[in-house]
Coordinates of C-alpha atoms in Angstrom, one line a residue:
M1 CA -3.9 74.0 138.6
F2 CA -3.1 77.7 139.2
L3 CA 0.0 78.8 141.0
S4 CA -1.3 81.6 143.2
K5 CA 1.8 82.1 145.5
L6 CA 5.5 81.3 145.3
S7 CA 8.1 81.6 148.0
L8 CA 11.8 81.0 147.7
I9 CA 14.6 81.0 150.3
G10 CA 18.2 80.4 149.3
F11 CA 17.3 79.1 145.9
K12 CA 20.0 79.7 143.3
N13 CA 20.4 83.5 143.0
Y14 CA 17.2 84.2 145.1
E15 CA 18.0 85.0 148.7
S16 CA 14.4 85.5 149.6
L17 CA 11.3 86.0 147.5
E18 CA 7.5 85.9 148.0
I19 CA 5.2 86.8 145.2
E20 CA 1.5 86.2 144.3
F21 CA 0.2 85.6 140.8
N22 CA -3.3 86.6 139.6
A23 CA -3.2 86.8 135.8
K24 CA -3.4 83.8 133.5
V25 CA -0.1 84.8 131.9
T26 CA 3.0 86.1 133.7
G27 CA 5.8 87.6 131.5
L28 CA 9.2 87.8 133.1
Y29 CA 11.7 90.1 131.5
G30 CA 15.3 91.2 132.2
N31 CA 18.8 90.8 131.1
N32 CA 20.4 87.4 131.0
G33 CA 21.7 86.0 134.3
Q34 CA 19.2 87.8 136.5
G35 CA 17.1 84.8 137.5
K36 CA 14.3 84.5 135.0
T37 CA 15.0 80.8 134.2
N38 CA 15.8 80.1 137.9
L39 CA 12.2 81.2 138.7
L40 CA 10.8 78.9 136.1
D41 CA 13.0 76.1 137.5
A42 CA 11.5 76.7 141.0
I43 CA 8.0 76.1 139.6
Y44 CA 9.3 73.0 137.8
Y45 CA 10.7 71.8 141.1
L46 CA 7.4 72.1 142.8
C47 CA 5.7 70.0 140.1
F48 CA 8.3 67.3 139.6
G49 CA 10.4 67.4 142.8
K50 CA 13.6 68.1 140.8
S51 CA 15.2 70.6 138.5
F52 CA 14.7 70.5 134.7
L53 CA 18.5 71.0 134.5
Q54 CA 19.1 67.5 135.8
Q55 CA 21.6 68.7 138.3
N56 CA 22.3 67.6 141.9
D57 CA 19.8 69.2 144.3
T58 CA 22.5 70.8 146.4
Q59 CA 23.9 72.6 143.4
H60 CA 20.8 74.9 143.6
I61 CA 21.5 76.1 147.1
R62 CA 22.4 79.8 147.0
F63 CA 26.2 80.5 147.5
G64 CA 26.8 81.0 151.2
S65 CA 23.6 79.3 152.3
E66 CA 23.2 75.8 153.9
F67 CA 19.8 75.0 152.4
F68 CA 17.0 76.1 150.0
L69 CA 13.3 76.1 150.4
V70 CA 10.8 76.4 147.6
Q71 CA 7.1 76.6 148.4
G72 CA 4.0 77.2 146.2
D73 CA 0.3 77.4 146.7
F74 CA -1.6 75.7 143.8
V75 CA -5.3 76.2 143.4
A76 CA -7.3 73.4 141.7
Q77 CA -9.7 74.8 139.2
A78 CA -12.9 73.0 140.2
E79 CA -16.4 73.8 141.4
V80 CA -15.0 73.9 144.9
P81 CA -11.4 75.3 144.6
K82 CA -8.9 73.3 146.6
T83 CA -5.4 74.6 147.5
H84 CA -2.4 72.3 147.5
Q85 CA 0.6 73.8 149.3
I86 CA 3.8 72.1 148.0
S87 CA 7.1 72.7 149.7
I88 CA 10.6 71.3 148.9
G89 CA 13.5 71.7 151.2
V90 CA 17.1 70.7 150.4
K91 CA 19.8 71.0 153.1
K92 CA 23.4 70.0 152.7
G93 CA 24.1 66.6 154.1
A94 CA 20.4 65.7 154.6
P95 CA 17.7 64.0 152.5
K96 CA 15.4 66.1 150.3
A97 CA 12.0 66.7 151.9
I98 CA 8.9 67.1 149.7
K99 CA 5.6 67.9 151.4
C100 CA 2.0 68.5 150.3
N101 CA -0.1 70.4 152.8
A102 CA 2.6 69.9 155.4
K103 CA 2.6 66.0 155.0
E104 CA 5.8 64.6 153.7
Y105 CA 5.7 62.1 150.8
E106 CA 7.2 58.7 151.4
R107 CA 8.0 58.4 147.7
I108 CA 8.2 61.1 145.1
A109 CA 6.1 59.0 142.7
E110 CA 3.1 59.9 144.9
H111 CA 3.5 63.5 143.8
I112 CA 4.1 63.2 140.1
G113 CA 1.0 64.1 138.1
L114 CA -0.7 66.1 140.9
I115 CA 0.4 69.3 139.1
P116 CA 0.9 68.7 135.4
L117 CA 3.4 70.9 133.7
V118 CA 5.0 71.3 130.3
M119 CA 8.2 73.3 129.7
I120 CA 9.5 74.7 126.4
S121 CA 13.1 75.8 126.5
P122 CA 16.1 76.4 124.2
T123 CA 17.6 73.1 125.3
D124 CA 14.7 71.2 123.7
T125 CA 16.5 70.9 120.4
E126 CA 18.9 68.5 122.2
L127 CA 16.1 65.9 121.6
V128 CA 17.2 65.9 118.0
G129 CA 20.9 65.9 118.4
E130 CA 21.6 64.0 121.6
G131 CA 21.4 60.2 122.4
S132 CA 18.4 58.0 122.8
E133 CA 18.2 58.4 126.6
L134 CA 16.9 61.9 126.2
R135 CA 14.1 60.9 123.9
R136 CA 13.1 58.0 126.2
K137 CA 13.0 60.5 129.1
F138 CA 10.8 62.7 127.0
M139 CA 8.4 59.9 126.3
D140 CA 8.5 58.6 129.9
G141 CA 8.0 62.1 131.3
I142 CA 4.7 62.6 129.4
I143 CA 3.2 59.2 130.3
S144 CA 4.3 59.4 133.9
Q145 CA 2.2 62.5 134.5
Y146 CA -1.1 60.7 133.9
D147 CA -0.3 57.0 134.3
R148 CA 0.9 56.1 137.8
P149 CA 1.2 52.3 137.1
Y150 CA 3.5 53.1 134.2
L151 CA 5.7 55.3 136.5
L152 CA 5.9 52.5 139.1
A153 CA 6.7 49.9 136.5
L154 CA 9.5 52.2 135.1
Q155 CA 11.0 52.7 138.6
S156 CA 10.9 48.9 139.3
Y157 CA 12.5 48.1 135.9
N158 CA 15.3 50.6 136.5
R159 CA 16.0 49.1 140.0
T160 CA 16.2 45.6 138.6
L161 CA 18.3 46.7 135.6
K162 CA 20.8 48.2 138.1
Q163 CA 20.9 44.9 140.0
R164 CA 21.4 42.8 136.9
N165 CA 24.2 45.1 135.7
A166 CA 25.9 44.8 139.1
L167 CA 25.8 41.0 138.8
L168 CA 27.4 41.1 135.4
K169 CA 30.2 43.3 136.7
H170 CA 30.6 40.9 139.6
F171 CA 31.0 38.0 137.2
H172 CA 33.8 39.8 135.5
T173 CA 35.6 40.6 138.7
A174 CA 35.2 37.1 140.1
R175 CA 36.2 35.5 136.8
F176 CA 33.3 33.1 136.6
F177 CA 29.9 33.2 134.8
D178 CA 26.6 31.5 135.7
P179 CA 23.8 32.5 133.3
S180 CA 21.2 30.8 135.5
M181 CA 21.8 33.5 138.2
L182 CA 20.6 36.1 135.7
E183 CA 17.2 34.4 135.2
V184 CA 15.5 35.9 138.2
Y185 CA 16.4 39.4 136.9
N186 CA 15.4 38.4 133.4
E187 CA 11.9 37.5 134.6
Q188 CA 11.5 40.7 136.6
L189 CA 12.6 42.8 133.7
S190 CA 10.3 41.1 131.3
E191 CA 7.3 41.5 133.6
T192 CA 7.7 45.3 134.1
G193 CA 9.2 45.8 130.7
E194 CA 6.2 44.4 128.9
V195 CA 4.0 46.8 130.7
I196 CA 6.2 49.7 129.7
H197 CA 6.5 48.5 126.1
K198 CA 2.7 48.1 125.6
T199 CA 2.0 51.5 127.2
R200 CA 4.5 53.2 125.0
L201 CA 2.9 51.7 121.9
S202 CA -0.5 52.8 123.1
F203 CA 0.8 56.3 123.9
L204 CA 2.3 56.7 120.4
E205 CA -1.0 55.7 118.7
F206 CA -2.5 59.0 120.1
F207 CA 0.6 61.1 120.3
V208 CA 1.9 60.8 116.7
P209 CA -1.3 62.1 115.0
L210 CA -1.3 65.1 117.4
F211 CA 2.3 65.8 116.7
K212 CA 1.8 65.7 112.9
S213 CA -1.1 68.1 113.1
Y214 CA 0.8 70.6 115.1
Y215 CA 3.8 70.3 112.9
A216 CA 1.6 71.3 109.9
E217 CA 0.2 74.2 111.9
I218 CA 3.6 75.5 113.0
S219 CA 5.7 74.9 109.9
G220 CA 3.2 75.8 107.3
G221 CA 5.3 73.6 105.0
S222 CA 4.7 70.6 102.9
E223 CA 7.1 68.2 104.6
Q224 CA 5.9 64.9 106.0
P225 CA 7.1 64.4 109.5
E226 CA 7.4 60.9 111.0
L227 CA 7.9 59.8 114.6
I228 CA 8.9 56.1 114.7
Y229 CA 9.2 54.0 117.8
Q230 CA 12.3 51.8 117.6
S231 CA 12.3 48.9 120.0
T232 CA 13.8 45.4 119.8
L233 CA 10.6 44.2 121.4
N234 CA 8.7 45.1 118.2
A235 CA 10.4 42.1 116.5
T236 CA 11.2 39.6 119.3
N237 CA 10.1 38.5 122.7
W238 CA 11.8 38.8 126.1
S239 CA 13.0 35.2 126.5
D240 CA 14.6 35.1 123.0
G241 CA 16.1 38.5 123.4
F242 CA 17.8 37.7 126.7
L243 CA 19.0 34.3 125.3
K244 CA 20.6 36.0 122.2
S245 CA 22.2 38.8 124.2
T246 CA 23.7 36.7 127.1
E247 CA 27.1 36.4 125.7
K248 CA 27.4 40.0 124.7
D249 CA 26.1 41.1 128.1
R250 CA 28.9 39.0 129.7
Q251 CA 31.5 40.7 127.5
V252 CA 30.4 44.3 128.0
Q253 CA 29.3 43.8 131.6
F254 CA 25.9 45.5 131.2
T255 CA 22.4 44.6 129.9
T256 CA 22.2 45.2 126.2
F257 CA 18.6 44.0 125.6
G258 CA 15.4 45.6 126.9
I259 CA 13.1 48.7 126.8
H260 CA 16.0 50.8 128.2
K261 CA 17.4 50.7 124.7
D262 CA 14.3 52.0 123.0
D263 CA 14.4 55.1 120.9
L264 CA 12.3 57.5 118.9
A265 CA 13.4 58.2 115.3
F266 CA 12.7 61.8 114.1
E267 CA 12.2 62.0 110.3
L268 CA 11.1 64.5 107.7
D269 CA 10.2 63.2 104.2
Q270 CA 11.7 59.8 105.2
H271 CA 15.1 61.3 106.0
P272 CA 16.7 61.6 109.5
L273 CA 15.9 65.0 110.9
K274 CA 19.3 65.1 112.8
K275 CA 21.2 64.7 109.5
F276 CA 19.1 66.5 106.9
G277 CA 16.8 68.9 108.8
S278 CA 17.5 72.7 108.7
Q279 CA 17.6 74.7 111.9
G280 CA 14.1 76.0 111.2
Q281 CA 12.7 72.5 110.6
R282 CA 14.3 71.2 113.8
K283 CA 12.7 74.0 115.8
S284 CA 9.3 73.4 114.3
Y285 CA 9.6 69.7 114.9
V286 CA 10.5 70.1 118.6
L287 CA 7.8 72.7 119.1
A288 CA 5.2 70.3 117.6
L289 CA 6.4 67.6 120.0
K290 CA 5.9 70.0 122.9
M291 CA 2.5 71.1 121.8
A292 CA 1.4 67.5 121.4
Q293 CA 2.8 66.8 124.8
Y294 CA 0.7 69.6 126.3
T295 CA -2.5 68.5 124.6
L296 CA -2.1 64.8 125.5
I297 CA -1.4 65.5 129.2
A298 CA -4.3 67.9 129.4
D299 CA -6.6 65.3 127.9
R300 CA -5.5 62.3 130.0
S301 CA -5.1 64.1 133.3
K302 CA -8.2 66.2 132.8
K303 CA -6.2 69.2 134.1
P304 CA -4.7 71.9 131.8
P305 CA -0.9 71.8 132.6
I306 CA 1.0 74.9 133.7
L307 CA 3.1 76.0 130.6
L308 CA 6.6 77.4 131.0
L309 CA 8.1 79.2 127.9
D310 CA 11.7 80.0 128.6
D311 CA 13.6 82.3 126.3
I312 CA 11.2 81.4 123.5
F313 CA 12.4 84.2 121.2
D314 CA 15.6 82.1 120.9
K315 CA 13.5 79.6 119.0
L316 CA 11.2 81.8 116.9
D317 CA 10.9 85.2 115.4
E318 CA 8.1 87.5 116.6
N319 CA 5.6 86.4 113.9
R320 CA 6.1 82.7 114.5
L321 CA 5.9 83.2 118.2
T322 CA 2.6 85.1 117.8
H323 CA 1.3 82.2 115.8
L324 CA 2.4 79.7 118.4
L325 CA 0.8 81.7 121.2
G326 CA -2.4 81.8 119.1
L327 CA -2.4 78.0 119.0
I328 CA -1.8 77.9 122.8
E329 CA -4.7 80.3 123.3
K330 CA -7.0 78.2 121.1
M331 CA -6.1 75.1 123.3
D332 CA -7.5 77.0 126.3
A333 CA -4.2 76.4 128.0
G334 CA -3.8 76.7 131.8
Q335 CA -1.5 79.2 133.5
V336 CA 1.4 80.4 131.4
F337 CA 4.9 81.8 132.4
I338 CA 7.0 83.3 129.6
T339 CA 10.5 84.9 129.7
D340 CA 12.3 87.3 127.4
T341 CA 15.1 89.9 127.6
E342 CA 13.0 92.7 126.1
Y343 CA 10.0 94.4 127.8
D344 CA 8.6 96.0 124.6
R345 CA 8.8 92.8 122.6
L346 CA 7.1 90.7 125.3
N347 CA 4.4 93.3 125.9
R348 CA 3.7 93.6 122.2
V349 CA 3.3 89.9 121.6
L350 CA 1.2 89.3 124.7
G351 CA -0.9 92.3 123.8
K352 CA -2.1 90.5 120.6
M353 CA -3.6 87.7 122.7
H354 CA -6.9 87.8 124.6
W355 CA -5.3 86.8 127.9
T356 CA -5.0 88.8 131.1
Y357 CA -1.3 89.2 131.7
T358 CA 1.2 90.7 134.1
L359 CA 4.8 91.8 133.3
L360 CA 7.5 91.6 136.0
Q361 CA 11.1 92.7 135.7
V362 CA 13.7 90.3 137.1
T363 CA 16.9 92.0 138.4
D364 CA 19.5 90.1 140.4
G365 CA 17.0 87.8 142.0
A366 CA 14.3 90.4 142.7
L367 CA 11.0 91.0 141.0
T368 CA 9.3 94.4 140.3
A369 CA 6.1 95.2 138.5

């Protein structure tokens, strides 16, 4: 997919914007706080129906406005080009509206995967330091872009999990406990959870070798990276797991067994990356994860994802960034958007590639060539 036109009204610090993109690579430069990342977030919104910042939708409405509208024209790169016009409207006190070619989706799941996208940002290092939920979301976000049954199973699992947790809290409030009432939820969780667990195992069979290959390319070091899937389902079955956890669930008032507790262990030379990895090793590790993410989505969806590189100089020096962009160029990546604070540096790095590129200055929510 190629984003040919972007329109914004009342989105963050953008009062109004309409711009067309023609080059394979668009470089956005300007001082911090001018709207570079906000523009990337608008593109992310159009692909996923939400912000990559995980904030409430109404928080992205421009101060003093009652709504925002983000609209983009995406051209499918095929023998017969087809344009998908995606629009997302958020108004205070009203449901979010997501439309494709003027037709509103009934469920956002119908949209996920239509326009594959990968974003690399300074917050990615949180994958190393934060809790397991972030790493599960990373894994789920990749698979969901090319596997619709997985996404639906995940949504169903989360709905059932919420209901089971509510029942556990009700037991506590009502001061009684009937484990038989949990069985219907246990059965539903095991059905959808088994699909999720098996799909994650299959995903990692392909993802891990890609990740290791990219880590070697990016780091140039001799460390041996490992990415280990940690799941209680690797060692037990659903019925035994629920049976053993029933009493604990009763005490803590939430479900302690299931795929919602899975994690990915990041290691270098058999040591936890979080505890022993240097800042450079962490950056290389995360970039390798992202590159593997891009390659796998492109392969499975048969569409090169849009690539967003936000403030990438915060992660790498100029030489390492040039090397990274060289890897991206060899992958024959799709459309690329990259931000930086310095025009000269951005122009110098992109000039070393064989891409067509355009540089746009971002100043207080306005773009100029």
